Amino acid sequence: MIEERFDAIVVGAGMAGNAAALTLAQRGLKVLQLERGEYSGSKNVQGAILYADMLEKLIPDFREDAPLERHLIEQRFWMMDDNSHTGLHYRSDEFNEEKPNRYTIIRAQFDKWFSKKVQEAGAVVLCETTVTELLQDAHGKVIGVRTDRKNGQVGADVVVLAEGVNGLLGTRAGLRNRPDPSKVALAVKEMHFLPQETLESRFNLKGDEGAVIEAVGTISEGMTGMGFIYTNKESISLGIGCLVADFERTGQTPYGLLEKFKSHPSVKGLIEGSEVKEYAAHLIPEGGYKAIPQLFGDGWVVVGDAAQLNNAVHREGSNLAMTSGRLAAETIFQIKSRRDPMTKENLALYRKMLEDSFVMKDLKKYRNMPELLHIRAQNFFLTYPQLVSKAMKEFVRVDGVTKSEKEKATLRSFLAARSIKGIIGDAFSFARAWR
Ligand SMILES: Cc1cc2nc3c(=O)[nH]c(=O)nc-3n(C[C@H](O)[C@H](O)[C@H](O)COP(=O)(O)OP(=O)(O)OC[C@H]3O[C@@H](n4cnc5c(N)ncnc54)[C@H](O)[C@@H]3O)c2cc1C
């Protein structure tokens, strides 16, 4: 292993780690990045929507050579029961702009490209290297890492923990707790390959245009969860995720839910005749603001999913990961430029920068949402989607029954499923959590 000492060691080469390592190297710091996978991206799973703004802050001209699939011009939200969906559908030609705002990507390819940029900026990147332990001095200050390589100890002024949601290093060192099963989702995803023309005609797309569908309802069997369908160039990423605590409670399996989602009449036709080439499972932090652990200490900072920085309400994670990685790196650069030590006191600037950014502002706004959705999952993910579907069916069917009768029947079915007090309570709690 390398004998030298580094200004910073970054553990992990996902979105957060690459953003941190790139920024540190661009600022001229001596950086070592360690990744346990065969290459950056080999272990990473995402839907995946990339948010351009956050990448642009790191690599302004990324559109020139990044492996992007499609730019998104259409967003559909579905509320499903077993046979139907009620949808909200937004499509705009204005998203066919010169610099589109959102793209679909395939993480294995994207992360490889991102890692190349990190290396070009001057960081030393070592893959197939698992960090097994944080090295601490007698006062608990992190002073480096131990890896699974021979003589694999390396020292640094500061360690950036970008090890993802299930990272064991921070928990083993007592810097944070293991994620609580009610605050983390397990998502499964498949890649369905189709000829490009077939895919484009099924989703009404041309050129590099893309569409995404996000779905809630009976597909999650009353658990807090969501399904997604994202269009890539020649494939569809399709998946579903629910809270781990809900899987434990109900005995449902992620694979069982995925099969149900795929066989739903609204989904089946979209993937018909496709060839499934990949299957992956991964955790997603869903606890929001209240689940964020201590973010910095003597000689260390934690970024991205490892810090639970994920906005489950808006399905954003990679952008929070990139932003937190960048801000942690900027903090380290500032401290280094002043020739100050990487103490807890000095690294507190990272938290301050995060608080001033959209990351903490958004997470703070939705701080009560994860608990609400978990506690009232049966109502929000099962009862209401079923009631809405029933109401829509009545609304559009013309069968000689008067409109007044239909309205009364709809109201009766709502009240049979939930009391007036219950419905008002749910609406009020939801509005308050959204505020
Ligand atoms: C199914 C699914 C769909 C998603 N869809 C979206 C989406 O559409 N848009 C979006 O913005 N977000 C999405 N997310 C969330 C997004 O993927 C994450 O927020 C993001 O990847 C977090 O980046 P990260 O760098 O913190 O962690 P990761 O990308 O998980 O990277 C962590 C890295 O650390 C490495 N590592 C871990 N431990 C060690 C160790 N001890 N030594 C060395 N290396 C180590 C891992 O191998 C990995 O490469 C999705 C997530 C899932 C699971």
Tab-separated table of C-alpha atoms and ligand atoms in Angstrom:
chain	number	residue	atom	x	y	z
A	1	MET	CA	0.000	0.000	0.000
A	2	ILE	CA	0.993	3.626	-0.423
A	3	GLU	CA	3.432	4.767	2.266
A	4	GLU	CA	2.764	8.475	1.957
A	5	ARG	CA	0.442	10.647	3.971
A	6	PHE	CA	-2.511	12.464	2.378
A	7	ASP	CA	-4.340	15.703	3.013
A	8	ALA	CA	-7.594	13.752	2.766
A	9	ILE	CA	-8.801	10.197	2.287
A	10	VAL	CA	-12.218	9.665	0.706
A	11	VAL	CA	-13.877	6.323	1.443
A	12	GLY	CA	-16.220	5.304	-1.379
A	13	ALA	CA	-16.504	6.253	-5.045
A	14	GLY	CA	-20.227	6.828	-5.427
A	15	MET	CA	-21.829	10.211	-6.100
A	16	ALA	CA	-20.813	11.755	-2.777
A	17	GLY	CA	-17.272	10.339	-2.731
A	18	ASN	CA	-16.563	11.323	-6.324
A	19	ALA	CA	-17.867	14.852	-5.747
A	20	ALA	CA	-15.680	15.215	-2.644
A	21	ALA	CA	-12.546	13.706	-4.207
A	22	LEU	CA	-12.946	15.771	-7.386
A	23	THR	CA	-13.382	19.061	-5.503
A	24	LEU	CA	-10.440	18.340	-3.195
A	25	ALA	CA	-8.182	17.403	-6.116
A	26	GLN	CA	-9.330	20.435	-8.166
A	27	ARG	CA	-8.320	22.646	-5.215
A	28	GLY	CA	-4.840	21.106	-5.268
A	29	LEU	CA	-5.089	18.890	-2.182
A	30	LYS	CA	-3.370	15.519	-2.038
A	31	VAL	CA	-6.244	13.040	-2.097
A	32	LEU	CA	-6.551	9.278	-1.844
A	33	GLN	CA	-9.905	7.728	-2.749
A	34	LEU	CA	-10.602	4.114	-1.796
A	35	GLU	CA	-13.386	2.015	-3.313
A	36	ARG	CA	-14.166	-1.586	-2.481
A	37	GLY	CA	-15.775	-2.316	-5.889
A	38	GLU	CA	-13.894	-3.477	-8.960
A	39	TYR	CA	-14.427	0.020	-10.362
A	40	SER	CA	-16.373	3.128	-9.368
A	41	GLY	CA	-20.040	2.290	-9.949
A	42	SER	CA	-19.680	-1.475	-9.920
A	43	LYS	CA	-21.532	-1.686	-6.594
A	44	ASN	CA	-23.878	1.243	-7.050
A	45	VAL	CA	-27.616	1.132	-7.708
A	46	GLN	CA	-29.883	4.018	-8.621
A	47	GLY	CA	-33.122	4.538	-10.638
A	48	ALA	CA	-31.603	6.663	-12.017
A	49	ILE	CA	-32.409	10.326	-12.484
A	50	LEU	CA	-29.450	12.676	-12.554
A	51	TYR	CA	-30.043	16.312	-11.574
A	52	ALA	CA	-27.904	18.468	-13.856
A	53	ASP	CA	-27.599	21.538	-11.637
A	54	MET	CA	-25.591	19.765	-8.944
A	55	LEU	CA	-23.255	18.102	-11.415
A	56	GLU	CA	-22.788	21.369	-13.297
A	57	LYS	CA	-21.378	22.906	-10.102
A	58	LEU	CA	-18.642	20.262	-10.242
A	59	ILE	CA	-18.139	19.752	-13.970
A	60	PRO	CA	-19.738	22.667	-15.892
A	61	ASP	CA	-19.289	21.083	-19.349
A	62	PHE	CA	-20.367	17.555	-18.326
A	63	ARG	CA	-22.830	17.305	-21.231
A	64	GLU	CA	-19.911	17.076	-23.660
A	65	ASP	CA	-18.837	13.582	-22.690
A	66	ALA	CA	-20.891	12.204	-19.775
A	67	PRO	CA	-22.747	8.944	-20.533
A	68	LEU	CA	-26.290	10.344	-20.384
A	69	GLU	CA	-29.290	8.285	-21.490
A	70	ARG	CA	-32.314	10.577	-22.060
A	71	HIS	CA	-33.265	14.087	-20.951
A	72	LEU	CA	-36.638	14.131	-19.230
A	73	ILE	CA	-39.549	15.947	-20.796
A	74	GLU	CA	-42.341	14.080	-19.091
A	75	GLN	CA	-43.257	13.112	-15.542
A	76	ARG	CA	-46.178	10.891	-14.607
A	77	PHE	CA	-47.449	10.178	-11.112
A	78	TRP	CA	-49.740	7.206	-10.719
A	79	MET	CA	-52.039	6.258	-7.881
A	80	MET	CA	-52.800	2.591	-8.438
A	81	ASP	CA	-55.264	-0.037	-7.376
A	82	ASP	CA	-55.000	-3.616	-8.619
A	83	ASN	CA	-56.494	-2.953	-12.065
A	84	SER	CA	-56.206	0.755	-12.743
A	85	HIS	CA	-54.262	3.907	-12.134
A	86	THR	CA	-55.300	7.518	-11.691
A	87	GLY	CA	-52.597	9.766	-13.029
A	88	LEU	CA	-51.109	13.201	-13.003
A	89	HIS	CA	-49.169	13.697	-16.194
A	90	TYR	CA	-46.845	16.601	-16.922
A	91	ARG	CA	-45.095	16.929	-20.277
A	92	SER	CA	-43.460	20.025	-21.680
A	93	ASP	CA	-41.595	20.778	-24.871
A	94	GLU	CA	-39.762	23.440	-22.866
A	95	PHE	CA	-37.715	20.629	-21.345
A	96	ASN	CA	-36.230	20.133	-24.816
A	97	GLU	CA	-33.893	22.950	-23.835
A	98	GLU	CA	-30.252	23.479	-24.709
A	99	LYS	CA	-29.128	22.442	-21.254
A	100	PRO	CA	-31.734	20.016	-19.915
A	101	ASN	CA	-32.329	19.849	-16.183
A	102	ARG	CA	-32.788	16.105	-15.581
A	103	TYR	CA	-31.411	13.031	-17.324
A	104	THR	CA	-31.676	9.310	-16.912
A	105	ILE	CA	-28.335	7.591	-16.417
A	106	ILE	CA	-26.966	4.102	-15.823
A	107	ARG	CA	-24.831	4.334	-12.710
A	108	ALA	CA	-22.178	1.773	-13.639
A	109	GLN	CA	-21.305	3.764	-16.772
A	110	PHE	CA	-21.826	7.174	-15.219
A	111	ASP	CA	-19.708	6.491	-12.111
A	112	LYS	CA	-16.853	5.193	-14.276
A	113	TRP	CA	-16.891	8.468	-16.230
A	114	PHE	CA	-17.108	10.490	-12.998
A	115	SER	CA	-14.172	8.584	-11.536
A	116	LYS	CA	-12.083	9.329	-14.634
A	117	LYS	CA	-12.658	13.046	-13.985
A	118	VAL	CA	-11.525	12.545	-10.374
A	119	GLN	CA	-8.320	10.885	-11.557
A	120	GLU	CA	-7.695	13.527	-14.217
A	121	ALA	CA	-7.983	16.176	-11.488
A	122	GLY	CA	-5.089	14.473	-9.698
A	123	ALA	CA	-6.586	12.231	-7.007
A	124	VAL	CA	-5.126	8.779	-6.426
A	125	VAL	CA	-8.008	6.313	-6.848
A	126	LEU	CA	-7.616	2.749	-5.613
A	127	CYS	CA	-10.422	0.294	-6.378
A	128	GLU	CA	-10.836	-3.241	-5.025
A	129	THR	CA	-9.723	-1.796	-1.685
A	130	THR	CA	-12.051	-2.089	1.288
A	131	VAL	CA	-11.480	0.222	4.207
A	132	THR	CA	-11.858	-2.016	7.242
A	133	GLU	CA	-11.266	0.418	10.082
A	134	LEU	CA	-10.778	4.069	10.919
A	135	LEU	CA	-7.509	4.747	12.701
A	136	GLN	CA	-7.930	6.968	15.757
A	137	ASP	CA	-5.385	8.482	18.122
A	138	ALA	CA	-5.578	8.287	21.912
A	139	HIS	CA	-8.064	11.202	21.955
A	140	GLY	CA	-10.391	9.609	19.384
A	141	LYS	CA	-9.297	11.852	16.503
A	142	VAL	CA	-9.453	10.061	13.151
A	143	ILE	CA	-5.936	10.002	11.697
A	144	GLY	CA	-6.260	7.588	8.786
A	145	VAL	CA	-7.669	4.246	7.682
A	146	ARG	CA	-6.798	0.563	7.653
A	147	THR	CA	-7.640	-1.328	4.455
A	148	ASP	CA	-7.791	-4.979	3.447
A	149	ARG	CA	-4.532	-4.588	1.482
A	150	LYS	CA	-1.181	-5.872	2.753
A	151	ASN	CA	0.366	-3.268	5.076
A	152	GLY	CA	-2.768	-1.338	4.274
A	153	GLN	CA	-2.616	1.571	6.727
A	154	VAL	CA	-2.677	5.128	5.379
A	155	GLY	CA	-2.653	8.415	7.260
A	156	ALA	CA	-4.448	11.667	6.436
A	157	ASP	CA	-5.437	14.937	8.055
A	158	VAL	CA	-9.085	14.169	7.467
A	159	VAL	CA	-11.234	11.223	6.315
A	160	VAL	CA	-14.380	11.793	4.248
A	161	LEU	CA	-16.840	8.973	4.863
A	162	ALA	CA	-18.762	8.496	1.606
A	163	GLU	CA	-19.470	4.829	2.148
A	164	GLY	CA	-23.187	4.842	1.335
A	165	VAL	CA	-26.273	4.024	3.360
A	166	ASN	CA	-25.046	0.731	4.736
A	167	GLY	CA	-21.470	1.862	5.432
A	168	LEU	CA	-20.084	-0.021	8.377
A	169	LEU	CA	-17.009	2.062	9.088
A	170	GLY	CA	-18.738	4.947	10.813
A	171	THR	CA	-20.939	2.620	12.854
A	172	ARG	CA	-18.033	0.374	13.831
A	173	ALA	CA	-16.063	3.410	15.002
A	174	GLY	CA	-19.049	4.565	17.070
A	175	LEU	CA	-19.507	7.740	15.014
A	176	ARG	CA	-23.138	6.917	14.172
A	177	ASN	CA	-25.770	4.214	14.724
A	178	ARG	CA	-26.814	1.549	12.227
A	179	PRO	CA	-29.797	2.741	10.158
A	180	ASP	CA	-33.126	2.065	11.875
A	181	PRO	CA	-35.272	-0.381	9.731
A	182	SER	CA	-38.188	2.077	9.870
A	183	LYS	CA	-35.985	4.758	8.324
A	184	VAL	CA	-34.479	2.852	5.456
A	185	ALA	CA	-36.127	1.343	2.367
A	186	LEU	CA	-35.074	-1.735	0.456
A	187	ALA	CA	-35.495	-1.217	-3.285
A	188	VAL	CA	-35.213	-3.746	-6.087
A	189	LYS	CA	-34.706	-2.842	-9.702
A	190	GLU	CA	-34.607	-4.557	-13.087
A	191	MET	CA	-33.368	-3.335	-16.463
A	192	HIS	CA	-35.704	-4.272	-19.325
A	193	PHE	CA	-34.159	-3.983	-22.767
A	194	LEU	CA	-36.277	-3.143	-25.822
A	195	PRO	CA	-35.522	-1.945	-29.360
A	196	GLN	CA	-35.210	1.846	-29.255
A	197	GLU	CA	-38.115	2.435	-31.684
A	198	THR	CA	-40.433	0.209	-29.610
A	199	LEU	CA	-39.536	2.043	-26.422
A	200	GLU	CA	-40.008	5.451	-28.032
A	201	SER	CA	-43.391	4.602	-29.516
A	202	ARG	CA	-44.655	3.134	-26.223
A	203	PHE	CA	-43.754	6.320	-24.353
A	204	ASN	CA	-44.379	8.790	-27.205
A	205	LEU	CA	-40.749	9.955	-27.303
A	206	LYS	CA	-38.371	11.033	-30.042
A	207	GLY	CA	-34.613	11.567	-30.161
A	208	ASP	CA	-33.155	11.707	-26.673
A	209	GLU	CA	-36.442	12.587	-24.956
A	210	GLY	CA	-37.282	10.606	-21.857
A	211	ALA	CA	-40.217	9.995	-19.529
A	212	VAL	CA	-40.539	8.757	-15.972
A	213	ILE	CA	-43.408	7.246	-14.037
A	214	GLU	CA	-43.582	7.168	-10.264
A	215	ALA	CA	-46.309	5.117	-8.666
A	216	VAL	CA	-47.899	4.527	-5.280
A	217	GLY	CA	-50.873	2.446	-4.253
A	218	THR	CA	-51.834	-1.167	-3.797
A	219	ILE	CA	-48.549	-2.257	-5.429
A	220	SER	CA	-46.908	-1.771	-2.006
A	221	GLU	CA	-49.585	-3.807	-0.158
A	222	GLY	CA	-50.217	-1.105	2.438
A	223	MET	CA	-46.532	-0.531	3.157
A	224	THR	CA	-44.724	2.801	2.798
A	225	GLY	CA	-43.268	2.482	-0.671
A	226	MET	CA	-43.144	3.491	-4.284
A	227	GLY	CA	-42.617	2.018	-7.737
A	228	PHE	CA	-40.769	3.650	-10.599
A	229	ILE	CA	-40.319	3.285	-14.363
A	230	TYR	CA	-37.546	5.300	-16.027
A	231	THR	CA	-36.744	5.318	-19.737
A	232	ASN	CA	-33.144	4.925	-20.856
A	233	LYS	CA	-32.000	4.870	-24.502
A	234	GLU	CA	-32.727	1.198	-25.124
A	235	SER	CA	-33.945	0.010	-21.776
A	236	ILE	CA	-36.439	0.679	-19.025
A	237	SER	CA	-35.362	0.780	-15.379
A	238	LEU	CA	-38.235	-0.550	-13.335
A	239	GLY	CA	-38.277	-1.018	-9.592
A	240	ILE	CA	-40.044	-0.753	-6.284
A	241	GLY	CA	-38.955	-0.083	-2.724
A	242	CYS	CA	-40.562	-0.221	0.727
A	243	LEU	CA	-39.379	0.353	4.277
A	244	VAL	CA	-37.352	-2.522	5.707
A	245	ALA	CA	-39.440	-2.449	8.914
A	246	ASP	CA	-42.584	-2.963	6.805
A	247	PHE	CA	-41.071	-5.963	5.002
A	248	GLU	CA	-40.179	-7.426	8.418
A	249	ARG	CA	-43.692	-6.768	9.756
A	250	THR	CA	-45.659	-8.113	6.794
A	251	GLY	CA	-43.428	-10.924	5.544
A	252	GLN	CA	-43.807	-9.535	1.998
A	253	THR	CA	-40.745	-9.842	-0.244
A	254	PRO	CA	-39.302	-7.123	-2.516
A	255	TYR	CA	-39.238	-9.604	-5.395
A	256	GLY	CA	-42.933	-10.449	-4.825
A	257	LEU	CA	-43.840	-6.748	-5.023
A	258	LEU	CA	-41.760	-6.286	-8.165
A	259	GLU	CA	-43.550	-9.177	-9.888
A	260	LYS	CA	-46.902	-7.683	-8.911
A	261	PHE	CA	-45.881	-4.261	-10.240
A	262	LYS	CA	-44.707	-5.747	-13.547
A	263	SER	CA	-47.902	-7.718	-14.052
A	264	HIS	CA	-50.177	-4.719	-13.377
A	265	PRO	CA	-52.285	-4.004	-16.501
A	266	SER	CA	-50.919	-0.429	-16.681
A	267	VAL	CA	-47.297	-1.636	-16.627
A	268	LYS	CA	-47.378	-4.960	-18.456
A	269	GLY	CA	-47.777	-3.445	-21.929
A	270	LEU	CA	-44.872	-1.049	-21.412
A	271	ILE	CA	-42.360	-3.852	-20.852
A	272	GLU	CA	-43.915	-6.555	-23.030
A	273	GLY	CA	-41.320	-8.480	-25.054
A	274	SER	CA	-38.405	-6.924	-23.176
A	275	GLU	CA	-35.290	-8.784	-22.178
A	276	VAL	CA	-34.308	-8.495	-18.515
A	277	LYS	CA	-30.565	-8.167	-18.230
A	278	GLU	CA	-29.944	-6.910	-14.716
A	279	TYR	CA	-31.454	-7.309	-11.282
A	280	ALA	CA	-30.218	-5.308	-8.294
A	281	ALA	CA	-31.227	-4.552	-4.724
A	282	HIS	CA	-30.098	-1.646	-2.568
A	283	LEU	CA	-31.052	0.335	0.522
A	284	ILE	CA	-32.285	3.952	0.438
A	285	PRO	CA	-32.171	6.241	3.512
A	286	GLU	CA	-35.717	7.501	4.119
A	287	GLY	CA	-35.635	8.907	7.653
A	288	GLY	CA	-35.086	12.486	6.474
A	289	TYR	CA	-33.954	15.357	8.656
A	290	LYS	CA	-34.578	13.671	12.001
A	291	ALA	CA	-32.429	10.678	11.052
A	292	ILE	CA	-29.325	12.702	10.182
A	293	PRO	CA	-26.443	11.612	12.431
A	294	GLN	CA	-23.514	13.660	13.708
A	295	LEU	CA	-21.941	14.950	10.476
A	296	PHE	CA	-18.397	15.804	11.566
A	297	GLY	CA	-15.883	15.217	14.315
A	298	ASP	CA	-12.164	15.380	14.971
A	299	GLY	CA	-10.577	14.345	11.680
A	300	TRP	CA	-13.738	13.178	9.875
A	301	VAL	CA	-16.856	14.215	8.005
A	302	VAL	CA	-19.682	12.071	6.621
A	303	VAL	CA	-21.451	12.786	3.305
A	304	GLY	CA	-24.220	11.450	1.046
A	305	ASP	CA	-26.311	8.409	1.922
A	306	ALA	CA	-23.975	7.542	4.808
A	307	ALA	CA	-25.209	10.795	6.379
A	308	GLN	CA	-28.852	9.899	5.525
A	309	LEU	CA	-28.997	12.915	3.201
A	310	ASN	CA	-31.860	11.775	1.004
A	311	ASN	CA	-35.103	13.536	0.144
A	312	ALA	CA	-37.518	10.606	-0.121
A	313	VAL	CA	-40.535	12.863	-0.744
A	314	HIS	CA	-39.011	14.144	-4.000
A	315	ARG	CA	-36.999	11.007	-4.711
A	316	GLU	CA	-33.730	12.930	-4.693
A	317	GLY	CA	-30.535	11.378	-3.383
A	318	SER	CA	-27.674	11.677	-5.851
A	319	ASN	CA	-27.947	15.482	-5.917
A	320	LEU	CA	-27.801	15.692	-2.122
A	321	ALA	CA	-24.856	13.285	-2.215
A	322	MET	CA	-22.956	15.395	-4.780
A	323	THR	CA	-23.720	18.631	-2.927
A	324	SER	CA	-22.705	17.315	0.485
A	325	GLY	CA	-19.496	15.852	-0.992
A	326	ARG	CA	-18.665	19.184	-2.601
A	327	LEU	CA	-19.427	21.210	0.534
A	328	ALA	CA	-17.392	18.878	2.754
A	329	ALA	CA	-14.465	19.270	0.340
A	330	GLU	CA	-14.831	23.057	0.276
A	331	THR	CA	-14.811	23.085	4.093
A	332	ILE	CA	-11.636	21.010	4.173
A	333	PHE	CA	-10.009	23.253	1.573
A	334	GLN	CA	-10.813	26.375	3.595
A	335	ILE	CA	-9.388	24.893	6.803
A	336	LYS	CA	-6.293	23.686	4.971
A	337	SER	CA	-5.771	27.088	3.333
A	338	ARG	CA	-5.726	28.695	6.784
A	339	ARG	CA	-3.286	25.970	7.919
A	340	ASP	CA	-5.679	25.146	10.729
A	341	PRO	CA	-6.096	21.618	12.127
A	342	MET	CA	-9.021	19.355	11.079
A	343	THR	CA	-10.690	19.561	14.457
A	344	LYS	CA	-14.370	19.064	15.204
A	345	GLU	CA	-14.628	22.773	15.898
A	346	ASN	CA	-13.222	23.738	12.491
A	347	LEU	CA	-15.103	21.062	10.548
A	348	ALA	CA	-18.394	22.377	11.971
A	349	LEU	CA	-18.307	24.745	8.999
A	350	TYR	CA	-19.458	21.789	6.850
A	351	ARG	CA	-22.746	21.533	8.798
A	352	LYS	CA	-23.184	25.291	8.515
A	353	MET	CA	-22.693	25.160	4.727
A	354	LEU	CA	-25.184	22.293	4.465
A	355	GLU	CA	-27.722	24.206	6.585
A	356	ASP	CA	-27.385	27.172	4.220
A	357	SER	CA	-27.928	24.980	1.153
A	358	PHE	CA	-31.085	23.423	-0.332
A	359	VAL	CA	-30.035	20.087	1.208
A	360	MET	CA	-30.923	20.883	4.828
A	361	LYS	CA	-33.608	23.423	3.942
A	362	ASP	CA	-35.545	20.801	1.950
A	363	LEU	CA	-35.002	18.029	4.482
A	364	LYS	CA	-36.070	20.317	7.326
A	365	LYS	CA	-39.253	21.259	5.457
A	366	TYR	CA	-40.321	17.592	5.256
A	367	ARG	CA	-38.995	16.582	8.679
A	368	ASN	CA	-42.355	15.127	9.832
A	369	MET	CA	-43.248	13.402	6.560
A	370	PRO	CA	-41.350	10.082	6.991
A	371	GLU	CA	-43.011	9.340	10.350
A	372	LEU	CA	-46.455	10.307	9.075
A	373	LEU	CA	-46.208	8.131	5.970
A	374	HIS	CA	-44.937	5.217	8.041
A	375	ILE	CA	-47.585	5.443	10.757
A	376	ARG	CA	-50.466	5.994	8.308
A	377	ALA	CA	-49.156	3.795	5.493
A	378	GLN	CA	-52.380	1.750	5.288
A	379	ASN	CA	-54.400	4.921	4.625
A	380	PHE	CA	-52.038	6.669	2.216
A	381	PHE	CA	-50.767	3.666	0.283
A	382	LEU	CA	-53.822	1.384	0.280
A	383	THR	CA	-57.171	2.845	1.340
A	384	TYR	CA	-57.060	6.204	-0.478
A	385	PRO	CA	-55.646	4.860	-3.766
A	386	GLN	CA	-58.444	2.255	-3.793
A	387	LEU	CA	-61.076	4.882	-3.024
A	388	VAL	CA	-59.754	7.293	-5.659
A	389	SER	CA	-59.784	4.531	-8.301
A	390	LYS	CA	-63.346	3.607	-7.379
A	391	ALA	CA	-64.446	7.238	-7.550
A	392	MET	CA	-62.798	7.721	-10.946
A	393	LYS	CA	-64.427	4.583	-12.296
A	394	GLU	CA	-67.836	5.895	-11.251
A	395	PHE	CA	-67.049	9.337	-12.606
A	396	VAL	CA	-66.193	8.213	-16.144
A	397	ARG	CA	-68.683	5.355	-16.548
A	398	VAL	CA	-71.932	6.432	-18.228
A	399	ASP	CA	-74.620	3.954	-17.276
A	400	GLY	CA	-77.891	5.784	-16.672
A	401	VAL	CA	-77.220	6.220	-12.938
A	402	THR	CA	-77.660	9.883	-12.116
A	403	LYS	CA	-74.677	12.054	-11.282
A	404	SER	CA	-76.143	12.822	-7.845
A	405	GLU	CA	-76.450	9.095	-7.113
A	406	LYS	CA	-72.856	8.574	-8.190
A	407	GLU	CA	-71.621	11.388	-5.950
A	408	LYS	CA	-73.562	9.971	-2.993
A	409	ALA	CA	-72.203	6.467	-3.659
A	410	THR	CA	-68.644	7.821	-3.800
A	411	LEU	CA	-69.112	9.701	-0.536
A	412	ARG	CA	-70.634	6.590	1.076
A	413	SER	CA	-67.668	4.442	0.036
A	414	PHE	CA	-65.209	7.009	1.470
A	415	LEU	CA	-67.112	7.132	4.748
A	416	ALA	CA	-67.378	3.357	4.933
A	417	ALA	CA	-63.600	3.112	4.624
A	418	ARG	CA	-62.650	6.087	6.817
A	419	SER	CA	-64.700	8.264	9.164
A	420	ILE	CA	-65.052	11.984	8.383
A	421	LYS	CA	-62.850	12.653	11.392
A	422	GLY	CA	-60.239	10.196	10.081
A	423	ILE	CA	-60.198	11.752	6.601
A	424	ILE	CA	-59.905	15.292	7.963
A	425	GLY	CA	-57.188	14.133	10.367
A	426	ASP	CA	-55.183	12.523	7.533
A	427	ALA	CA	-55.571	15.585	5.294
A	428	PHE	CA	-54.605	17.941	8.094
A	429	SER	CA	-51.557	15.876	9.132
A	430	PHE	CA	-50.427	15.563	5.525
A	431	ALA	CA	-50.784	19.291	4.881
A	432	ARG	CA	-48.887	20.064	8.082
A	433	ALA	CA	-46.064	17.666	7.226
A	434	TRP	CA	-45.848	19.120	3.724
A	435	ARG	CA	-45.734	22.732	4.860
B	1	LIG	C1	-33.311	1.757	-6.508
B	1	LIG	C2	-32.799	3.130	-6.245
B	1	LIG	C3	-33.212	4.177	-7.041
B	1	LIG	C4	-32.732	5.473	-6.817
B	1	LIG	N1	-33.112	6.459	-7.678
B	1	LIG	C5	-32.582	7.686	-7.544
B	1	LIG	C6	-32.818	8.678	-8.524
B	1	LIG	O1	-33.494	8.422	-9.523
B	1	LIG	N2	-32.259	9.903	-8.359
B	1	LIG	C7	-31.465	10.186	-7.286
B	1	LIG	O2	-30.978	11.317	-7.188
B	1	LIG	N3	-31.218	9.266	-6.347
B	1	LIG	C8	-31.729	8.018	-6.456
B	1	LIG	N4	-31.412	7.053	-5.544
B	1	LIG	C9	-30.540	7.410	-4.419
B	1	LIG	C10	-29.074	7.509	-4.859
B	1	LIG	O3	-28.708	6.325	-5.510
B	1	LIG	C11	-28.184	7.720	-3.639
B	1	LIG	O4	-28.664	8.804	-2.887
B	1	LIG	C12	-26.740	7.992	-4.047
B	1	LIG	O5	-26.232	6.937	-4.797
B	1	LIG	C13	-25.883	8.183	-2.806
B	1	LIG	O6	-24.536	8.328	-3.174
B	1	LIG	P1	-23.394	7.959	-2.141
B	1	LIG	O7	-22.119	8.272	-2.825
B	1	LIG	O8	-23.671	8.559	-0.830
B	1	LIG	O9	-23.516	6.379	-1.919
B	1	LIG	P2	-23.280	5.216	-2.960
B	1	LIG	O10	-23.602	5.632	-4.330
B	1	LIG	O11	-23.962	4.021	-2.382
B	1	LIG	O12	-21.701	4.970	-2.907
B	1	LIG	C14	-21.035	4.435	-1.776
B	1	LIG	C15	-19.730	3.823	-2.254
B	1	LIG	O13	-18.929	3.478	-1.150
B	1	LIG	C16	-18.305	2.213	-1.393
B	1	LIG	N5	-17.950	1.647	-0.088
B	1	LIG	C17	-18.790	1.325	0.933
B	1	LIG	N6	-18.093	0.873	1.994
B	1	LIG	C18	-16.782	0.918	1.628
B	1	LIG	C19	-15.567	0.583	2.312
B	1	LIG	N7	-15.578	0.125	3.570
B	1	LIG	N8	-14.393	0.729	1.654
B	1	LIG	C20	-14.378	1.211	0.371
B	1	LIG	N9	-15.488	1.546	-0.311
B	1	LIG	C21	-16.663	1.411	0.320
B	1	LIG	C22	-19.387	1.443	-2.153
B	1	LIG	O14	-18.863	0.352	-2.882
B	1	LIG	C23	-19.952	2.538	-3.051
B	1	LIG	O15	-19.260	2.622	-4.273
B	1	LIG	C24	-31.864	5.739	-5.741
B	1	LIG	C25	-31.441	4.694	-4.924
B	1	LIG	C26	-31.877	3.398	-5.170
B	1	LIG	C27	-31.400	2.279	-4.314
